[in-house]
Amino acid sequence: SGIRELDARVSVCRACPRLVDWRETVATQGRRAAFADQPYWGRPGPSFGDPEAAVLVVGLAPAANGTNRTGRMFTGDRSGDWLYAALHRAGFANQPTSVAAGDGLELTGLRIVAAVRCAPPANRPTTQERLTCAHWLDRDLELAEPHLRSMLALGSIAWDAALGSARRRGWDVPRPKPRFGHGAEALLTTAAGRPVRLVGSYHVSQQNTFTGKLTEAMLDDVLARL
Ligand code: DU
Ligand code: SF4
């Protein structure tokens, strides 16, 4: 299918020199001691979930010892623990944990993508890296369009990336540009005239979940609106 081809192509992308270097350096020399005996993926993270999804979750970028280790979106880190537990409560995931490929996890009705597909140093991609990676998200939106109803953007970078892809796809996007916030919503319209609701959420990163800036109830609330 188109999605399989897309995932295969993104998995070998080397367009951003700094991120190629970082993802491979972490994979070969920067492993967490707890994972020292594991092979690291060390490549871009392809999208994961239901190919016919009505909902897309847009993340920021892989974690160096999470997706960059396991090769699956939000898999093997604390952000993922939070996200998959919530997706399970909301009925999108068949189990509350995401450990590694082969653990039996399946998503139904939902697919996870990201603004940037390689782990960035300090979890912070540059503007140039965000622009360089955007075409992969454009293609994910294109493939999702026929069945898409809503998108959840985790954080402002994902929000901006989703709006950027929507514009480049020729969708109708409100002006002035809708502002990101937890619980923010924007109604987009695809070129084919289909309405797509964009919902914003604070990212599930530890700095939000540990501090209580994002609670389980807040995440459940935005997932319920998709
Ligand atoms: O080989 P495949 O059926 O394309 O599935 C690959 C991978 O994607 C599978 O391990 C789970 C996930 N997945 C899913 O989460 N939801 C679906 O509806 C189909 C596949
Ligand atoms: Fe390619 Fe995106 Fe990774 Fe850059 S961040 S190398 S564009 S997959």
PDB file of N, CA and C in Angstrom, residues 12-17 20 23 132 135-136:
ATOM      1  N   VAL A  12      14.678   5.411   5.646  1.00  0.00           N
ATOM      2  CA  VAL A  12      16.067   5.488   5.157  1.00  0.00           C
ATOM      3  C   VAL A  12      16.449   6.919   4.770  1.00  0.00           C
ATOM      4  N   CYS A  13      15.637   7.878   5.189  1.00  0.00           N
ATOM      5  CA  CYS A  13      15.942   9.278   4.857  1.00  0.00           C
ATOM      6  C   CYS A  13      17.209   9.731   5.572  1.00  0.00           C
ATOM      7  N   ARG A  14      18.045  10.488   4.869  1.00  0.00           N
ATOM      8  CA  ARG A  14      19.283  11.033   5.450  1.00  0.00           C
ATOM      9  C   ARG A  14      19.429  12.511   5.126  1.00  0.00           C
ATOM     10  N   ALA A  15      18.310  13.214   5.046  1.00  0.00           N
ATOM     11  CA  ALA A  15      18.342  14.590   4.538  1.00  0.00           C
ATOM     12  C   ALA A  15      18.921  15.608   5.518  1.00  0.00           C
ATOM     13  N   CYS A  16      18.906  15.304   6.814  1.00  0.00           N
ATOM     14  CA  CYS A  16      19.385  16.288   7.804  1.00  0.00           C
ATOM     15  C   CYS A  16      20.680  15.801   8.440  1.00  0.00           C
ATOM     16  N   PRO A  17      21.821  16.363   8.042  1.00  0.00           N
ATOM     17  CA  PRO A  17      23.120  15.850   8.508  1.00  0.00           C
ATOM     18  C   PRO A  17      23.250  15.801  10.039  1.00  0.00           C
ATOM     19  N   VAL A  20      21.039  12.910  11.356  1.00  0.00           N
ATOM     20  CA  VAL A  20      21.596  11.596  10.993  1.00  0.00           C
ATOM     21  C   VAL A  20      22.747  11.275  11.933  1.00  0.00           C
ATOM     22  N   ARG A  23      21.267  10.599  15.593  1.00  0.00           N
ATOM     23  CA  ARG A  23      20.528   9.338  15.752  1.00  0.00           C
ATOM     24  C   ARG A  23      21.497   8.151  15.721  1.00  0.00           C
ATOM     25  N   THR A 132      12.653  20.691   6.447  1.00  0.00           N
ATOM     26  CA  THR A 132      13.146  19.595   5.601  1.00  0.00           C
ATOM     27  C   THR A 132      12.287  18.349   5.766  1.00  0.00           C
ATOM     28  N   HIS A 135       7.793  17.360   4.337  1.00  0.00           N
ATOM     29  CA  HIS A 135       7.161  16.677   3.193  1.00  0.00           C
ATOM     30  C   HIS A 135       6.722  15.256   3.549  1.00  0.00           C
ATOM     31  N   TRP A 136       7.378  14.660   4.551  1.00  0.00           N
ATOM     32  CA  TRP A 136       6.928  13.322   4.976  1.00  0.00           C
ATOM     33  C   TRP A 136       5.553  13.412   5.631  1.00  0.00           C
TER      34      TRP A 136
END
